Coordinates of C-alpha atoms in Angstrom, one line a residue:
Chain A
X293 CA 81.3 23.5 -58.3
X294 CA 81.6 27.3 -57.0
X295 CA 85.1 28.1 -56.3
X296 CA 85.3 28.6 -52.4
X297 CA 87.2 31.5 -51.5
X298 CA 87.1 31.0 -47.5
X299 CA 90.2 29.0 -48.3
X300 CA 92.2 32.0 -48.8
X301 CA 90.6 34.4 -46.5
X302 CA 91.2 35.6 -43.0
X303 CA 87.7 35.1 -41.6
X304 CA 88.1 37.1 -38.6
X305 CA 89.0 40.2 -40.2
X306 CA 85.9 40.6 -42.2
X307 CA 83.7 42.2 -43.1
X308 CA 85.2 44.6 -45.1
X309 CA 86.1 48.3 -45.0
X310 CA 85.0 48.2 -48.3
X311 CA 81.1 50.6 -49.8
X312 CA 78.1 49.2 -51.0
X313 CA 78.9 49.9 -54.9
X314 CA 82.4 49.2 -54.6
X315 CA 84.1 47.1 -57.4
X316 CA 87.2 46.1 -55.0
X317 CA 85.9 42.8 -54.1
X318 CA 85.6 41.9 -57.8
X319 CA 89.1 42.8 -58.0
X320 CA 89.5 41.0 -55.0
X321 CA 88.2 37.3 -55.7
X322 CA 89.7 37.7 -59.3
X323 CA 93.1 37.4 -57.3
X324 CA 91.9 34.7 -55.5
X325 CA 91.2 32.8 -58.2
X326 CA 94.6 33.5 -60.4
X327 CA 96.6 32.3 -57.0
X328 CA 94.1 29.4 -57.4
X329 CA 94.4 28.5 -61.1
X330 CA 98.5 29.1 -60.6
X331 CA 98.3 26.5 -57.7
X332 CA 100.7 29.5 -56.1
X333 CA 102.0 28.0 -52.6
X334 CA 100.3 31.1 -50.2
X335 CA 103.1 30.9 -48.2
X336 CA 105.2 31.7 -51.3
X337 CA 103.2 35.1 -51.9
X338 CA 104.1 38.2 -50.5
X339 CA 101.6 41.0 -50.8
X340 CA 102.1 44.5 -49.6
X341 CA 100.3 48.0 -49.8
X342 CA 100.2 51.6 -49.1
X343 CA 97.3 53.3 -47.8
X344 CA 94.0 53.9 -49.3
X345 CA 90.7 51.6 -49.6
X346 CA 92.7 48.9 -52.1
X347 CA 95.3 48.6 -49.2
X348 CA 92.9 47.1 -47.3
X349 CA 92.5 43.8 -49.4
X350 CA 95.6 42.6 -47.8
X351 CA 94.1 42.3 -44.0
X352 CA 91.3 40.3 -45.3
X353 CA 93.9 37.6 -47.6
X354 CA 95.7 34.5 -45.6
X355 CA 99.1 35.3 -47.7
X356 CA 102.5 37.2 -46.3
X357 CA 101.1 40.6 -46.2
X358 CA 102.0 44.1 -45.3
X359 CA 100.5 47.2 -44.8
X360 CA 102.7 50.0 -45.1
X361 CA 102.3 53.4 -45.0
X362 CA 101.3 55.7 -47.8
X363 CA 102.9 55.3 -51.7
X364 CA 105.8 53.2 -50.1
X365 CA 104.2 49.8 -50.6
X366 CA 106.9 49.5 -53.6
X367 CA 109.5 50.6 -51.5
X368 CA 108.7 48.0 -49.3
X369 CA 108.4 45.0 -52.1
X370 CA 111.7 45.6 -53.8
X371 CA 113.4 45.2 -50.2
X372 CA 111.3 42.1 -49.6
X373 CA 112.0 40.8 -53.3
X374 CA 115.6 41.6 -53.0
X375 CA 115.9 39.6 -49.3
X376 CA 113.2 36.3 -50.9
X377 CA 113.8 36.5 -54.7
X378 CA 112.1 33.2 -55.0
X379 CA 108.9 34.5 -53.4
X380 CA 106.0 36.1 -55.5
X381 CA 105.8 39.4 -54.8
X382 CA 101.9 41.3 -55.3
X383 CA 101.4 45.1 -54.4
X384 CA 98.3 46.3 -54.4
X385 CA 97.5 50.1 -54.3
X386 CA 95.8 52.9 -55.1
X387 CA 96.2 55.4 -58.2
X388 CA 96.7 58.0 -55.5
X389 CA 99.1 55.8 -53.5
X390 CA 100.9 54.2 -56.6
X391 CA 101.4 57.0 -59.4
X392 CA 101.0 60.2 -57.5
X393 CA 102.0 59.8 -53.5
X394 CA 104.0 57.0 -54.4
X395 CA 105.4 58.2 -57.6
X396 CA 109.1 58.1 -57.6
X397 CA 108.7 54.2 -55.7
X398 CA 106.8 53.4 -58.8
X399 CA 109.5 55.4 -61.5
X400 CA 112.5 53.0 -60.1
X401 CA 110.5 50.6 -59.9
X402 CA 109.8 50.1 -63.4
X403 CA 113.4 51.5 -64.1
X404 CA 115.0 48.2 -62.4
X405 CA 112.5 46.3 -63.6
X406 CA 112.6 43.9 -60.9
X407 CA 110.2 41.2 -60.8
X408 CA 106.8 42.2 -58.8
X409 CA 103.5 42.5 -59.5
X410 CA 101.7 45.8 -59.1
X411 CA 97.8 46.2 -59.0
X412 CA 96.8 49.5 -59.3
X413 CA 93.2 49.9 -58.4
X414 CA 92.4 53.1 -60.3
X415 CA 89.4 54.6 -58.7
X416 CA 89.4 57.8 -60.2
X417 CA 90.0 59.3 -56.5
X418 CA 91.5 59.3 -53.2
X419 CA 88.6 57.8 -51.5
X420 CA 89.5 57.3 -48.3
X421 CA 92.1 60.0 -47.7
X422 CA 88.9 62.5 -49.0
X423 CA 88.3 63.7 -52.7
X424 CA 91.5 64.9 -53.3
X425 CA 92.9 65.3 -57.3
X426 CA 94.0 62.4 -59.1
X427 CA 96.3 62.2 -61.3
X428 CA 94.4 59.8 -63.9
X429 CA 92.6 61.0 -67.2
X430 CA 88.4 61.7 -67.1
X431 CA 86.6 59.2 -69.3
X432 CA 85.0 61.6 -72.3
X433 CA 81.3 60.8 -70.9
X434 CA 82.1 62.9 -67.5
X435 CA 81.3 66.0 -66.9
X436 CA 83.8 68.9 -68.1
X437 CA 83.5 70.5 -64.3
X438 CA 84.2 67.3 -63.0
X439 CA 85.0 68.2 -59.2
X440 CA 87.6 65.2 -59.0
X441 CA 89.0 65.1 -62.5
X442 CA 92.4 66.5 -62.8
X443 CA 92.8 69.8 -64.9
X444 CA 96.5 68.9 -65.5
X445 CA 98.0 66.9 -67.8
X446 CA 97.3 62.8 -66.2
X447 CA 98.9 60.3 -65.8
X448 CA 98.4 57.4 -67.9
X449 CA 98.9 53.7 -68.4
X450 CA 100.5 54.6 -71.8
X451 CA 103.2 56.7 -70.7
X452 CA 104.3 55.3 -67.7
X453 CA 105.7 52.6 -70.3
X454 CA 107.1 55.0 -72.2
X455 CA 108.4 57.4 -69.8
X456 CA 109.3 54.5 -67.1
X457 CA 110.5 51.7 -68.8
X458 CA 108.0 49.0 -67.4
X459 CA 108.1 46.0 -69.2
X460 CA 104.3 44.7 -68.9
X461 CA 101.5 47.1 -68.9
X462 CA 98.2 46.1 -69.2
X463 CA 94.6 47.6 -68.3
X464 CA 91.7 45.6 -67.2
X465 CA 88.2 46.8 -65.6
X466 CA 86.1 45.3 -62.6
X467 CA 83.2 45.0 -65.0
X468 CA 85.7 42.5 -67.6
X469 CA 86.1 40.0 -64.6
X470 CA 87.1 36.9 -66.7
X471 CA 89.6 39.2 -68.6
X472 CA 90.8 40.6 -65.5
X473 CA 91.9 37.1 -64.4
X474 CA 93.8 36.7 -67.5
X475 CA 95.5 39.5 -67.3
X476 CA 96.5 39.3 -63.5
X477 CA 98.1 35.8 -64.6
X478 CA 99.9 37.2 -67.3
X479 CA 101.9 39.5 -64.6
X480 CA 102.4 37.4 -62.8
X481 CA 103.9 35.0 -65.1
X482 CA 105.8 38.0 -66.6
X483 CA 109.1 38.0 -65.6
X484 CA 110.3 41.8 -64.5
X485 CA 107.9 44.7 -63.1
X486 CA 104.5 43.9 -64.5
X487 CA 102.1 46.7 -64.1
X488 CA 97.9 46.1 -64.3
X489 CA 95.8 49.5 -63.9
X490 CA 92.0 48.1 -63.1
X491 CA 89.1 50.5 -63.5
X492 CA 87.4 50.6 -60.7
X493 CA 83.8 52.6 -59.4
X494 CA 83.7 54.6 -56.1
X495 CA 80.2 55.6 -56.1
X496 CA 79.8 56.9 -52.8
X497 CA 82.9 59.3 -52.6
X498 CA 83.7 59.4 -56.5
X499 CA 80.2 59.6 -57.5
X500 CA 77.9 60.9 -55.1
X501 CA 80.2 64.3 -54.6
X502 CA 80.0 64.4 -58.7
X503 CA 76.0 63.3 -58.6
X504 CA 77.0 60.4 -61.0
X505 CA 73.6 58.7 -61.5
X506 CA 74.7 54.8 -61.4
X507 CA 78.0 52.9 -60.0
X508 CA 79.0 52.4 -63.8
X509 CA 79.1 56.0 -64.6
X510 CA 81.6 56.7 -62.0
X511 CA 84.4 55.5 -63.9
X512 CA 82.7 53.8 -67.7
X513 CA 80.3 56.7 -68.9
Chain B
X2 CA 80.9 51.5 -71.2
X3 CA 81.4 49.1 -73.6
X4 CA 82.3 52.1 -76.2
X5 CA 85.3 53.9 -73.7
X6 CA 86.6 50.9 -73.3
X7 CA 88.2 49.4 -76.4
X8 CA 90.4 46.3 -76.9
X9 CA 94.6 47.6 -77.2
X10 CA 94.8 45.7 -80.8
X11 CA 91.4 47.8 -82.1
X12 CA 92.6 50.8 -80.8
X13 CA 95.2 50.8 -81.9
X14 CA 94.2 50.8 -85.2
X15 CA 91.9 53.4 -85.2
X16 CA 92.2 57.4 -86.1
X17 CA 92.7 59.6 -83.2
X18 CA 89.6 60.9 -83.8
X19 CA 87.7 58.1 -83.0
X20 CA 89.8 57.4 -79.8
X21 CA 89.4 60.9 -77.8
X22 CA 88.2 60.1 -74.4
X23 CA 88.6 56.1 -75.0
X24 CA 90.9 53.8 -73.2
X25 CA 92.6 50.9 -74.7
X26 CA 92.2 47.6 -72.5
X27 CA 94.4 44.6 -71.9
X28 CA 97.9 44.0 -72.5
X29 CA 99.3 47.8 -73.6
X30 CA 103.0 46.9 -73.6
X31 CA 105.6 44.0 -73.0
X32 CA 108.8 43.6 -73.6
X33 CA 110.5 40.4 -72.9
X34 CA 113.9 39.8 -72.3
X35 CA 114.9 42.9 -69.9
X36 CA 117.2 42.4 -67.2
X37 CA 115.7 41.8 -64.2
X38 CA 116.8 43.8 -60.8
X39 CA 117.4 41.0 -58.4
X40 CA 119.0 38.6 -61.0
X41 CA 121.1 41.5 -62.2
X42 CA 121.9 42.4 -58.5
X43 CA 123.0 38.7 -57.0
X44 CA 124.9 38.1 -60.6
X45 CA 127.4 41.1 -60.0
X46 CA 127.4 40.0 -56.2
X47 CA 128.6 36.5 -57.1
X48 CA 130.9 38.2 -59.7
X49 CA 132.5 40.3 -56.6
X50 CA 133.1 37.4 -54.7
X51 CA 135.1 35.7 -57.1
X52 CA 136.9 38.6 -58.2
X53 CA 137.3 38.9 -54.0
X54 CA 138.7 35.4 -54.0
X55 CA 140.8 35.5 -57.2
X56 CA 143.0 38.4 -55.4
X57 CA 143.2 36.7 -51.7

């Protein structure tokens, strides 16, 4: 039988914010279903975000959530996590909103290691806030001119690890849903700050400012 | 697609060379066993406390 995701969504807040193209919704039912195959309580989940197109998804979800304002959806968790220990705790953001904007949330975040679950839906791009520099490395495929590939050194999975002290880091892409689901269960199981980056595609501000030719080169080559 | 994204165990393994512009997928990095904040926090909280009621 299809899994039925109207039991977890706010029907009157749809439809989505979200573009044709967009990979977000994958991202988006693959968390439905890990909250599903956990048999997670909704009322025990607490998810929060910043601002950018991935801070939407909590408007659309029937959980505890909250939309704060702009790389401070961490700030916000570890003062819910701190008050409910015994809840789960999801934040979903951004790369803008989680690594660059919300950059020193996320360093003492992983520094305490306390025990939330951060999705960081890496686009490639601010997308909503308007083609601004990210802080993310260019797959090898793109262009060398790239308009919205950053010239400096980025920021990656790797060394936030190494340089943050995160105790679970782990990379998935919309177009691997069935390993995304795994991998979204293994944070959440993890018992500290896990941290999943998911490779997402913005075609229409990511890829039609760059003339990408097809959602997937936008962020696969 | 399939060849920028490679599994963390394969990549691992392979020269850097063969990894330039590639990304390793899955689980990168985990470390069990770290102390975790709010556990950390309410354990020297409750430790306080005592100490607190040990004096009075």
């Amino acid at each position: 039988m299809a899994f039925n995701y109207d039991q977890y969504i706010r029907g009157g807040k749809l439809p989505h914010i979200w573009c044709p193209g967009c990979t977000y919704g994958i991202v988006f039912k693959s968390l439905l279903r890990v909250v599903d195959t956990l048999k997670l309580n909704r009322d025990d989940i607490a998810l929060v975000s910043g601002i950018g197109c991935a801070s939407r998804l909590p408007g659309y979800v029937d959980f505890n959530t909250l939309h704060t304002t702009h790389g401070r959806a961490l700030g916000f968790a570890t003062g819910i996590k701190m008050a409910k220990p015994d809840k789960h705790v999801l934040v979903v953001s951004g790369d803008g909103d989680a690594t660059a904007i919300g950059g020193n949330h996320f360093i003492h975040a992983c520094r305490r290691n306390i025990d939330i679950t951060v999705l960081v839906f890496n686009n490639f791009i601010y997308g909503m806030t308007g083609d601004s520099t990210p802080r993310r490395p260019r797959p090898a495929t793109w262009p060398p001119r790239c308009r919205t590939a950053t010239w400096t050194r980025p920021s990656t999975s790797r060394n936030w690890r190494r340089a943050r002290g995160a105790s679970f880091v782990a990379r998935g892409t919309a177009y691997h849903a069935a390993g995304l689901d795994r991998l979204i269960i293994d944070a959440i199981q993890h018992k500290g700050l896990s941290v999943v980056e998911i490779i997402n595609a913005c075609p229409t501000t990511h890829g039609r400012r760059n003339k990408f030719k097809t959602p997937r080169t936008c962020s696969y080559g | 697609m399939k060849d920028t994204f490679i599994p963390a165990v394969a990549f691992d393994k392979l020269p850097p060379e063969k990894t330039a512009g590639k990304f390793p997928m899955g689980v990168l990095f985990k470390k069990e066993g770290v102390p975790e904040y709010c556990e950390t926090y309410y354990g020297m909280a409750e430790r306080v406390r005592k100490q607190k009621e040990g004096r009075s």
